[in-house]
Amino acid sequence: MPLKIPDVVIERLPNYYRQLTELRAAGVSTVSSQEIGEALDVTPAQIRKDLSYFGRFGKQGRGYPVDRLTEELETILGFNRRWRVMLVGSGGIARTIASLNDGSFRPAGFDIVRVYDSDPARVGRTVNGNRVRDLARIDADMRDDPIEIAILATPGAVAQELTDALVQAGVCSILNYTSVVVHTPPGVEVRHVNPVLALQTLTYHLANPADPMATR
Amino acid sequence: MPLKIPDVVIERLPNYYRQLTELRAAGVSTVSSQEIGEALDVTPAQIRKDLSYFGRFGKQGRGYPVDRLTEELETILGFNRRWRVMLVGSGGIARTIASLNDGSFRPAGFDIVRVYDSDPARVGRTVNGNRVRDLARIDADMRDDPIEIAILATPGAVAQELTDALVQAGVCSILNYTSVVVHTPPGVEVRHVNPVLALQTLTYHLANPADPMATR
């Protein structure tokens, strides 16, 4: 029976992974669901439920083996290999993203190895060492040397049109930096870099400057 | 006794809030922790634990009143009022962010009402209807008309220096769009718009194309 793992669970796993790598660095060899959850304020039952999607890691009452659980999460999340990424767009935002390659992306396992633009005036320029290619050539490029992940950093007006071209060429994961929600067929995953959500976690602190619990 | 609410809990609350607004729109008047958690795949105990930080909303065995819980979360998270935001930077990324004002920020309760730059060559230009002000004037502006939230969208090289100036002027929440991790004194909250984290939730789908659970 195929069991679909909900996105909400997948989004929590990197937190568990980071917690585990810290425990491993501290020399801890076995850890309980309670201990994993403590710093994250997640209940032990929630940890066990989330991890149970991926098989049986721990033995009842004996805790999880830190090394094995870390490695399993690495494999599950794809953190144990490198990922090549194409950048679509070569304007201001795209150039800033490309400049993150050495400092942010590469240490996390991502390499921006190809840059595209659909504007002929920009094709042939250089962005962070990559020559800008013509997006019209993407089908041929993907046949020669496929890349699965695209970062979309173009004006919103062309976002859907370019997304369709990427999907058509075989891209199956898109990180959408534009202001437009793009639609893709089933099997193509999109993540939106969302400043509104980030702002919404800031306003709690502004709405509760003195921490309301102090007086309850 | 002051009780510090962990950031990890605060970051989960907007999810509960969205779930509740959907239930409210569907005409549901009472909801159990089980029902809130179902779509989010969060255990009832985790929901109850997270919500218990904010006082006693539900009656044992009778569920949470949807209207009241939604409104309480709105107040707690600061979603029941509008927030004025300053944009620091007026280059490519900043201009794209400013262009999100009407479509994304405003409907969510945020208004970009002031734009600053520290580059004299850019002061006086217009970005999405806002005249770019000289960041050197921020202290005086803040005394006349304080704004609590800043979006930092400048080159990384000046990010820390400008953050220090913002904090000095009284800004207490910063959404950091630069590639640099900035440091702030206690009480000043920073959120980093993080493309690496977004990419990390995409690789699960690539590392597990056929969903591994199908064969277990």
Short mmCIF file of C-alpha atoms in Angstrom, two decimals:
data_model
loop_
_atom_site.label_atom_id
_atom_site.label_comp_id
_atom_site.label_asym_id
_atom_site.label_seq_id
_atom_site.Cartn_x
_atom_site.Cartn_y
_atom_site.Cartn_z
CA MET A 1 0.00 0.00 0.00
CA PRO A 2 1.63 3.27 -1.04
CA LEU A 3 1.77 5.67 1.90
CA LYS A 4 2.03 9.33 0.93
CA ILE A 5 4.22 11.26 3.35
CA PRO A 6 2.61 14.66 3.91
CA ASP A 7 4.63 17.75 3.00
CA VAL A 8 4.04 19.11 6.51
CA VAL A 9 6.01 16.13 7.88
CA ILE A 10 8.80 16.51 5.32
CA GLU A 11 9.14 20.17 6.26
CA ARG A 12 9.70 19.23 9.91
CA LEU A 13 12.44 16.68 9.19
CA PRO A 14 15.29 19.17 8.53
CA ASN A 15 14.75 20.48 12.08
CA TYR A 16 15.12 16.98 13.52
CA TYR A 17 18.16 16.46 11.33
CA ARG A 18 19.88 19.61 12.61
CA GLN A 19 19.12 18.62 16.21
CA LEU A 20 20.63 15.18 15.60
CA THR A 21 23.80 16.51 13.98
CA GLU A 22 24.33 18.68 17.06
CA LEU A 23 23.86 15.68 19.35
CA ARG A 24 26.27 13.66 17.21
CA ALA A 25 28.84 16.46 17.33
CA ALA A 26 28.47 16.43 21.12
CA GLY A 27 29.31 12.71 21.16
CA VAL A 28 25.81 11.47 22.07
CA SER A 29 25.22 7.94 20.74
CA THR A 30 21.61 7.23 21.77
CA VAL A 31 18.76 9.67 22.11
CA SER A 32 15.11 9.48 23.17
CA SER A 33 12.23 11.09 21.31
CA GLN A 34 11.91 13.28 24.41
CA GLU A 35 15.47 14.56 24.02
CA ILE A 36 15.15 15.21 20.28
CA GLY A 37 11.96 17.14 20.92
CA GLU A 38 13.14 19.18 23.87
CA ALA A 39 14.99 21.98 22.08
CA LEU A 40 12.30 22.07 19.38
CA ASP A 41 9.45 21.97 21.89
CA VAL A 42 7.91 19.03 20.05
CA THR A 43 6.23 16.26 22.07
CA PRO A 44 7.90 12.82 22.08
CA ALA A 45 4.74 11.34 20.53
CA GLN A 46 4.94 13.80 17.62
CA ILE A 47 8.61 12.93 17.01
CA ARG A 48 7.80 9.20 17.06
CA LYS A 49 4.84 9.71 14.73
CA ASP A 50 6.85 11.76 12.23
CA LEU A 51 9.79 9.34 12.22
CA SER A 52 7.51 6.30 11.98
CA TYR A 53 6.69 7.25 8.37
CA PHE A 54 10.18 6.13 7.47
CA GLY A 55 10.24 2.72 9.14
CA ARG A 56 11.31 1.53 12.56
CA PHE A 57 14.45 3.30 13.74
CA GLY A 58 14.33 2.95 17.51
CA LYS A 59 13.78 0.04 19.84
CA GLN A 60 10.99 0.47 22.38
CA GLY A 61 12.46 1.99 25.52
CA ARG A 62 16.03 2.11 24.23
CA GLY A 63 16.04 5.32 22.24
CA TYR A 64 17.23 6.06 18.74
CA PRO A 65 20.80 5.37 17.63
CA VAL A 66 22.03 8.90 16.76
CA ASP A 67 24.46 7.88 14.00
CA ARG A 68 22.01 5.63 12.18
CA LEU A 69 19.06 7.99 12.50
CA THR A 70 21.16 10.92 11.25
CA GLU A 71 22.34 8.90 8.25
CA GLU A 72 18.83 7.66 7.46
CA LEU A 73 17.50 11.23 7.54
CA GLU A 74 20.41 12.33 5.34
CA THR A 75 19.44 9.70 2.79
CA ILE A 76 15.70 10.34 3.05
CA LEU A 77 16.16 14.08 2.66
CA GLY A 78 18.81 13.75 -0.06
CA PHE A 79 21.43 15.56 2.08
CA ASN A 80 24.03 12.83 1.44
CA ARG A 81 24.65 13.86 -2.16
CA ARG A 82 25.19 17.01 -4.17
CA TRP A 83 22.49 18.63 -6.31
CA ARG A 84 23.05 20.62 -9.47
CA VAL A 85 20.77 23.60 -9.89
CA MET A 86 19.89 25.84 -12.82
CA LEU A 87 19.10 29.49 -12.33
CA VAL A 88 16.41 30.92 -14.62
CA GLY A 89 16.76 34.68 -14.91
CA SER A 90 19.85 36.88 -14.94
CA GLY A 91 18.56 40.23 -13.65
CA GLY A 92 19.07 41.81 -10.23
CA ILE A 93 17.55 39.10 -8.02
CA ALA A 94 19.02 36.28 -10.07
CA ARG A 95 22.48 37.84 -9.80
CA THR A 96 22.15 38.10 -6.03
CA ILE A 97 21.08 34.45 -5.84
CA ALA A 98 24.04 33.44 -8.01
CA SER A 99 26.35 35.32 -5.65
CA LEU A 100 25.13 33.07 -2.81
CA ASN A 101 26.53 30.02 -4.59
CA ASP A 102 29.88 29.75 -2.83
CA GLY A 103 28.84 30.95 0.61
CA SER A 104 25.38 29.42 1.05
CA PHE A 105 24.38 26.89 -1.60
CA ARG A 106 27.60 24.96 -2.06
CA PRO A 107 28.19 24.19 1.66
CA ALA A 108 24.60 22.86 1.80
CA GLY A 109 25.12 20.55 -1.19
CA PHE A 110 23.71 22.71 -4.00
CA ASP A 111 25.67 24.02 -7.00
CA ILE A 112 24.30 26.56 -9.47
CA VAL A 113 25.87 25.21 -12.65
CA ARG A 114 23.75 26.76 -15.40
CA VAL A 115 22.06 30.12 -15.90
CA TYR A 116 19.28 30.81 -18.42
CA ASP A 117 17.45 33.85 -19.65
CA SER A 118 14.68 34.20 -22.20
CA ASP A 119 15.73 37.77 -23.03
CA PRO A 120 18.09 37.62 -26.08
CA ALA A 121 19.79 40.82 -24.91
CA ARG A 122 21.03 39.01 -21.82
CA VAL A 123 22.14 35.75 -23.39
CA GLY A 124 25.93 35.51 -23.51
CA ARG A 125 26.56 37.70 -20.47
CA THR A 126 28.30 36.19 -17.47
CA VAL A 127 26.67 35.68 -14.06
CA ASN A 128 28.99 34.51 -11.28
CA GLY A 129 31.18 32.69 -13.78
CA ASN A 130 28.31 31.10 -15.72
CA ARG A 131 27.61 32.20 -19.27
CA VAL A 132 23.89 33.02 -19.63
CA ARG A 133 22.25 30.53 -22.01
CA ASP A 134 19.20 31.00 -24.16
CA LEU A 135 16.16 29.41 -22.51
CA ALA A 136 14.97 28.39 -25.97
CA ARG A 137 17.81 25.84 -25.91
CA ILE A 138 16.75 24.18 -22.66
CA ASP A 139 15.17 21.10 -24.26
CA ALA A 140 18.41 20.17 -26.04
CA ASP A 141 20.49 20.96 -22.92
CA MET A 142 18.27 18.75 -20.77
CA ARG A 143 18.62 15.85 -23.20
CA ASP A 144 22.43 16.18 -23.11
CA ASP A 145 22.76 16.79 -19.40
CA PRO A 146 19.61 16.92 -17.27
CA ILE A 147 19.30 19.06 -14.14
CA GLU A 148 16.36 18.46 -11.84
CA ILE A 149 16.18 21.67 -9.80
CA ALA A 150 15.51 25.18 -11.10
CA ILE A 151 15.50 28.46 -9.22
CA LEU A 152 13.06 30.81 -10.93
CA ALA A 153 14.13 34.44 -10.50
CA THR A 154 12.48 36.35 -13.32
CA PRO A 155 9.85 39.09 -13.51
CA GLY A 156 6.49 37.76 -12.29
CA ALA A 157 4.88 38.49 -15.65
CA VAL A 158 6.74 35.62 -17.34
CA ALA A 159 6.85 33.24 -14.36
CA GLN A 160 4.06 30.87 -15.47
CA GLU A 161 5.21 30.78 -19.10
CA LEU A 162 8.78 29.94 -18.06
CA THR A 163 7.56 27.39 -15.51
CA ASP A 164 5.67 25.62 -18.29
CA ALA A 165 8.84 25.56 -20.42
CA LEU A 166 10.88 24.16 -17.50
CA VAL A 167 8.33 21.44 -16.78
CA GLN A 168 8.13 20.58 -20.48
CA ALA A 169 11.92 20.17 -20.54
CA GLY A 170 11.84 17.79 -17.56
CA VAL A 171 12.57 19.97 -14.51
CA CYS A 172 10.74 18.50 -11.50
CA SER A 173 11.60 20.85 -8.63
CA ILE A 174 11.24 24.62 -8.74
CA LEU A 175 12.21 27.17 -6.13
CA ASN A 176 10.04 30.15 -7.04
CA TYR A 177 11.53 33.54 -6.18
CA THR A 178 8.96 35.49 -8.16
CA SER A 179 5.92 37.20 -6.68
CA VAL A 180 3.55 34.96 -8.66
CA VAL A 181 2.10 31.61 -7.58
CA VAL A 182 2.88 29.25 -10.46
CA HIS A 183 0.95 26.10 -11.29
CA THR A 184 2.57 22.79 -12.21
CA PRO A 185 1.29 19.31 -13.04
CA PRO A 186 1.33 16.55 -10.37
CA GLY A 187 4.85 15.32 -9.66
CA VAL A 188 6.48 18.74 -10.07
CA GLU A 189 7.19 20.31 -6.68
CA VAL A 190 7.31 24.07 -6.17
CA ARG A 191 8.48 26.00 -3.13
CA HIS A 192 7.81 29.69 -2.85
CA VAL A 193 10.28 31.88 -1.00
CA ASN A 194 7.69 33.71 1.01
CA PRO A 195 8.47 37.05 2.66
CA VAL A 196 4.92 37.45 3.99
CA LEU A 197 5.17 34.26 6.06
CA ALA A 198 8.50 35.46 7.42
CA LEU A 199 6.98 38.82 8.39
CA GLN A 200 4.11 37.01 10.11
CA THR A 201 6.48 35.31 12.53
CA LEU A 202 7.98 38.72 13.39
CA THR A 203 4.74 40.41 14.37
CA TYR A 204 4.18 38.11 17.34
CA HIS A 205 7.15 39.77 19.04
CA LEU A 206 5.85 43.23 18.19
CA ALA A 207 2.30 42.44 19.29
CA ASN A 208 3.58 41.02 22.58
CA PRO A 209 6.51 43.24 23.52
CA ALA A 210 6.45 42.47 27.22
CA ASP A 211 5.63 38.76 26.79
CA PRO A 212 2.00 38.52 27.91
CA MET A 213 2.64 35.37 29.94
CA ALA A 214 4.65 37.38 32.44
CA THR A 215 1.45 38.74 33.95
CA ARG A 216 -0.74 35.63 33.80
CA MET B 1 6.64 33.76 36.62
CA PRO B 2 7.58 34.95 33.13
CA LEU B 3 7.22 32.15 30.62
CA LYS B 4 9.22 32.56 27.44
CA ILE B 5 7.37 31.18 24.44
CA PRO B 6 9.90 29.42 22.20
CA ASP B 7 10.29 30.68 18.63
CA VAL B 8 9.65 27.15 17.36
CA VAL B 9 6.14 27.32 18.86
CA ILE B 10 5.50 30.79 17.46
CA GLU B 11 6.49 29.57 14.00
CA ARG B 12 3.88 26.82 14.16
CA LEU B 13 1.01 29.11 15.15
CA PRO B 14 0.38 30.64 11.69
CA ASN B 15 -0.33 27.08 10.44
CA TYR B 16 -2.93 26.54 13.15
CA TYR B 17 -4.37 29.96 12.37
CA ARG B 18 -4.79 29.16 8.65
CA GLN B 19 -6.41 25.83 9.52
CA LEU B 20 -8.85 27.59 11.85
CA THR B 21 -9.80 30.29 9.34
CA GLU B 22 -10.66 27.51 6.88
CA LEU B 23 -12.82 25.77 9.47
CA ARG B 24 -14.50 29.06 10.31
CA ALA B 25 -15.18 29.74 6.63
CA ALA B 26 -16.75 26.27 6.42
CA GLY B 27 -19.13 27.18 9.25
CA VAL B 28 -17.55 24.95 11.91
CA SER B 29 -18.13 26.36 15.40
CA THR B 30 -16.27 23.89 17.64
CA VAL B 31 -13.16 21.89 16.86
CA SER B 32 -11.07 19.29 18.66
CA SER B 33 -7.28 19.31 18.84
CA GLN B 34 -7.51 16.12 16.77
CA GLU B 35 -9.37 17.95 13.97
CA ILE B 36 -7.01 20.95 13.96
CA GLY B 37 -4.07 18.61 13.74
CA GLU B 38 -5.39 16.26 11.10
CA ALA B 39 -4.59 18.27 7.96
CA LEU B 40 -1.26 19.35 9.45
CA ASP B 41 -0.39 15.84 10.66
CA VAL B 42 0.25 17.17 14.14
CA THR B 43 -0.77 15.06 17.14
CA PRO B 44 -3.63 16.34 19.33
CA ALA B 45 -1.24 16.43 22.30
CA GLN B 46 1.16 18.68 20.37
CA ILE B 47 -1.66 21.06 19.43
CA ARG B 48 -2.84 21.22 23.05
CA LYS B 49 0.73 21.78 24.28
CA ASP B 50 1.38 24.60 21.80
CA LEU B 51 -1.91 26.33 22.49
CA SER B 52 -1.54 25.94 26.26
CA TYR B 53 1.24 28.57 26.22
CA PHE B 54 -1.44 31.15 25.58
CA GLY B 55 -3.89 30.24 28.32
CA ARG B 56 -6.89 27.96 28.52
CA PHE B 57 -8.93 28.12 25.34
CA GLY B 58 -10.83 24.84 25.28
CA LYS B 59 -12.94 23.02 27.84
CA GLN B 60 -11.89 19.43 28.57
CA GLY B 61 -13.77 17.14 26.19
CA ARG B 62 -15.74 19.95 24.52
CA GLY B 63 -13.27 21.17 21.92
CA TYR B 64 -12.10 24.66 21.08
CA PRO B 65 -14.56 27.41 20.10
CA VAL B 66 -13.39 28.20 16.52
CA ASP B 67 -14.35 31.89 16.54
CA ARG B 68 -12.71 32.67 19.84
CA LEU B 69 -9.55 30.66 19.18
CA THR B 70 -9.14 32.28 15.75
CA GLU B 71 -9.52 35.74 17.26
CA GLU B 72 -7.13 34.97 20.10
CA LEU B 73 -4.52 33.75 17.63
CA GLU B 74 -5.09 36.86 15.51
CA THR B 75 -4.38 39.03 18.53
CA ILE B 76 -1.44 36.95 19.74
CA LEU B 77 0.18 36.95 16.30
CA GLY B 78 -0.64 40.58 15.58
CA PHE B 79 -2.76 39.69 12.53
CA ASN B 80 -5.63 41.88 13.73
CA ARG B 81 -3.89 45.13 12.92
CA ARG B 82 -1.84 46.65 10.11
CA TRP B 83 1.93 47.00 10.22
CA ARG B 84 3.97 49.71 8.53
CA VAL B 85 7.26 48.56 7.08
CA MET B 86 10.37 50.35 5.85
CA LEU B 87 12.42 48.97 3.00
CA VAL B 88 16.18 49.50 3.28
CA GLY B 89 17.83 49.34 -0.12
CA SER B 90 16.57 50.47 -3.51
CA GLY B 91 18.46 48.23 -5.95
CA GLY B 92 17.16 45.25 -7.92
CA ILE B 93 15.96 43.03 -5.07
CA ALA B 94 14.55 45.95 -3.11
CA ARG B 95 12.60 47.09 -6.15
CA THR B 96 11.14 43.62 -6.62
CA ILE B 97 10.14 43.50 -2.96
CA ALA B 98 8.52 46.93 -3.27
CA SER B 99 6.55 45.68 -6.25
CA LEU B 100 5.01 42.99 -4.00
CA ASN B 101 3.44 45.67 -1.83
CA ASP B 102 -0.03 45.74 -3.38
CA GLY B 103 -0.36 42.08 -4.29
CA SER B 104 1.28 40.29 -1.36
CA PHE B 105 2.11 42.51 1.59
CA ARG B 106 -0.95 44.73 1.80
CA PRO B 107 -3.54 41.90 1.81
CA ALA B 108 -1.57 40.28 4.66
CA GLY B 109 -1.59 43.49 6.73
CA PHE B 110 1.82 44.94 5.84
CA ASP B 111 2.43 48.26 4.08
CA ILE B 112 5.81 49.38 2.78
CA VAL B 113 5.55 53.10 3.53
CA ARG B 114 9.16 54.26 3.48
CA VAL B 115 12.23 53.37 1.40
CA TYR B 116 15.83 54.16 2.41
CA ASP B 117 19.19 53.89 0.76
CA SER B 118 22.66 54.77 2.06
CA ASP B 119 23.94 55.45 -1.47
CA PRO B 120 23.57 59.23 -2.12
CA ALA B 121 23.25 58.52 -5.87
CA ARG B 122 19.98 56.68 -5.21
CA VAL B 123 18.39 59.07 -2.73
CA GLY B 124 15.54 61.00 -4.34
CA ARG B 125 14.63 58.31 -6.87
CA THR B 126 11.18 56.72 -6.69
CA VAL B 127 10.53 53.07 -5.85
CA ASN B 128 6.93 51.93 -6.23
CA GLY B 129 5.65 55.42 -5.43
CA ASN B 130 7.97 56.00 -2.47
CA ARG B 131 10.71 58.60 -2.71
CA VAL B 132 14.02 57.04 -1.59
CA ARG B 133 15.22 58.71 1.60
CA ASP B 134 18.75 59.08 2.88
CA LEU B 135 19.44 56.47 5.56
CA ALA B 136 21.53 59.08 7.36
CA ARG B 137 18.21 60.77 8.22
CA ILE B 138 16.65 57.69 9.84
CA ASP B 139 17.16 58.83 13.45
CA ALA B 140 15.20 62.02 12.87
CA ASP B 141 12.50 60.16 10.88
CA MET B 142 12.09 57.59 13.65
CA ARG B 143 11.65 60.31 16.25
CA ASP B 144 8.95 61.99 14.13
CA ASP B 145 7.19 58.81 13.05
CA PRO B 146 8.55 55.46 14.24
CA ILE B 147 8.28 52.25 12.18
CA GLU B 148 9.05 48.97 13.89
CA ILE B 149 9.71 46.62 10.95
CA ALA B 150 12.47 46.90 8.35
CA ILE B 151 13.11 44.75 5.30
CA LEU B 152 16.84 44.73 4.61
CA ALA B 153 17.54 44.29 0.89
CA THR B 154 21.01 45.68 0.31
CA PRO B 155 24.33 44.19 -0.78
CA GLY B 156 25.62 41.77 1.86
CA ALA B 157 28.78 43.82 2.35
CA VAL B 158 26.87 46.62 4.12
CA ALA B 159 24.24 44.43 5.84
CA GLN B 160 25.73 44.46 9.34
CA GLU B 161 26.60 48.16 9.25
CA LEU B 162 23.05 49.07 8.16
CA THR B 163 21.52 46.67 10.70
CA ASP B 164 23.45 48.48 13.44
CA ALA B 165 22.09 51.81 12.18
CA LEU B 166 18.52 50.44 12.13
CA VAL B 167 18.79 49.06 15.65
CA GLN B 168 20.33 52.31 16.87
CA ALA B 169 17.34 54.19 15.41
CA GLY B 170 14.86 51.94 17.21
CA VAL B 171 13.86 49.29 14.66
CA CYS B 172 13.09 46.05 16.51
CA SER B 173 12.15 43.58 13.74
CA ILE B 174 14.24 42.93 10.64
CA LEU B 175 13.45 40.72 7.67
CA ASN B 176 16.91 40.03 6.22
CA TYR B 177 16.96 39.45 2.46
CA THR B 178 20.74 39.67 2.22
CA SER B 179 23.08 36.70 2.05
CA VAL B 180 24.74 37.66 5.32
CA VAL B 181 23.73 36.56 8.82
CA VAL B 182 23.43 39.79 10.80
CA HIS B 183 23.80 40.11 14.55
CA THR B 184 21.49 42.17 16.75
CA PRO B 185 21.22 42.83 20.47
CA PRO B 186 18.63 40.93 22.58
CA GLY B 187 15.10 42.15 21.89
CA VAL B 188 15.66 42.76 18.18
CA GLU B 189 14.24 39.90 16.13
CA VAL B 190 15.66 38.94 12.74
CA ARG B 191 14.22 36.54 10.17
CA HIS B 192 16.33 35.42 7.26
CA VAL B 193 14.60 34.64 3.96
CA ASN B 194 16.42 31.39 3.42
CA PRO B 195 16.61 29.78 -0.03
CA VAL B 196 18.78 26.91 1.20
CA LEU B 197 16.11 25.73 3.64
CA ALA B 198 13.54 25.90 0.85
CA LEU B 199 15.78 23.82 -1.44
CA GLN B 200 16.24 21.28 1.35
CA THR B 201 12.51 20.54 1.42
CA LEU B 202 12.59 19.94 -2.35
CA THR B 203 15.32 17.32 -2.38
CA TYR B 204 13.23 14.83 -0.41
CA HIS B 205 10.99 14.49 -3.45
CA LEU B 206 13.99 14.08 -5.74
CA ALA B 207 15.74 11.59 -3.47
CA ASN B 208 12.54 9.55 -3.20
CA PRO B 209 10.95 9.77 -6.66
CA ALA B 210 8.81 6.64 -6.30
CA ASP B 211 7.95 7.25 -2.62
CA PRO B 212 9.92 4.57 -0.76
CA MET B 213 6.94 3.61 1.41
CA ALA B 214 5.27 2.06 -1.61
CA THR B 215 7.53 -0.97 -1.32
CA ARG B 216 7.72 -1.34 2.44
#
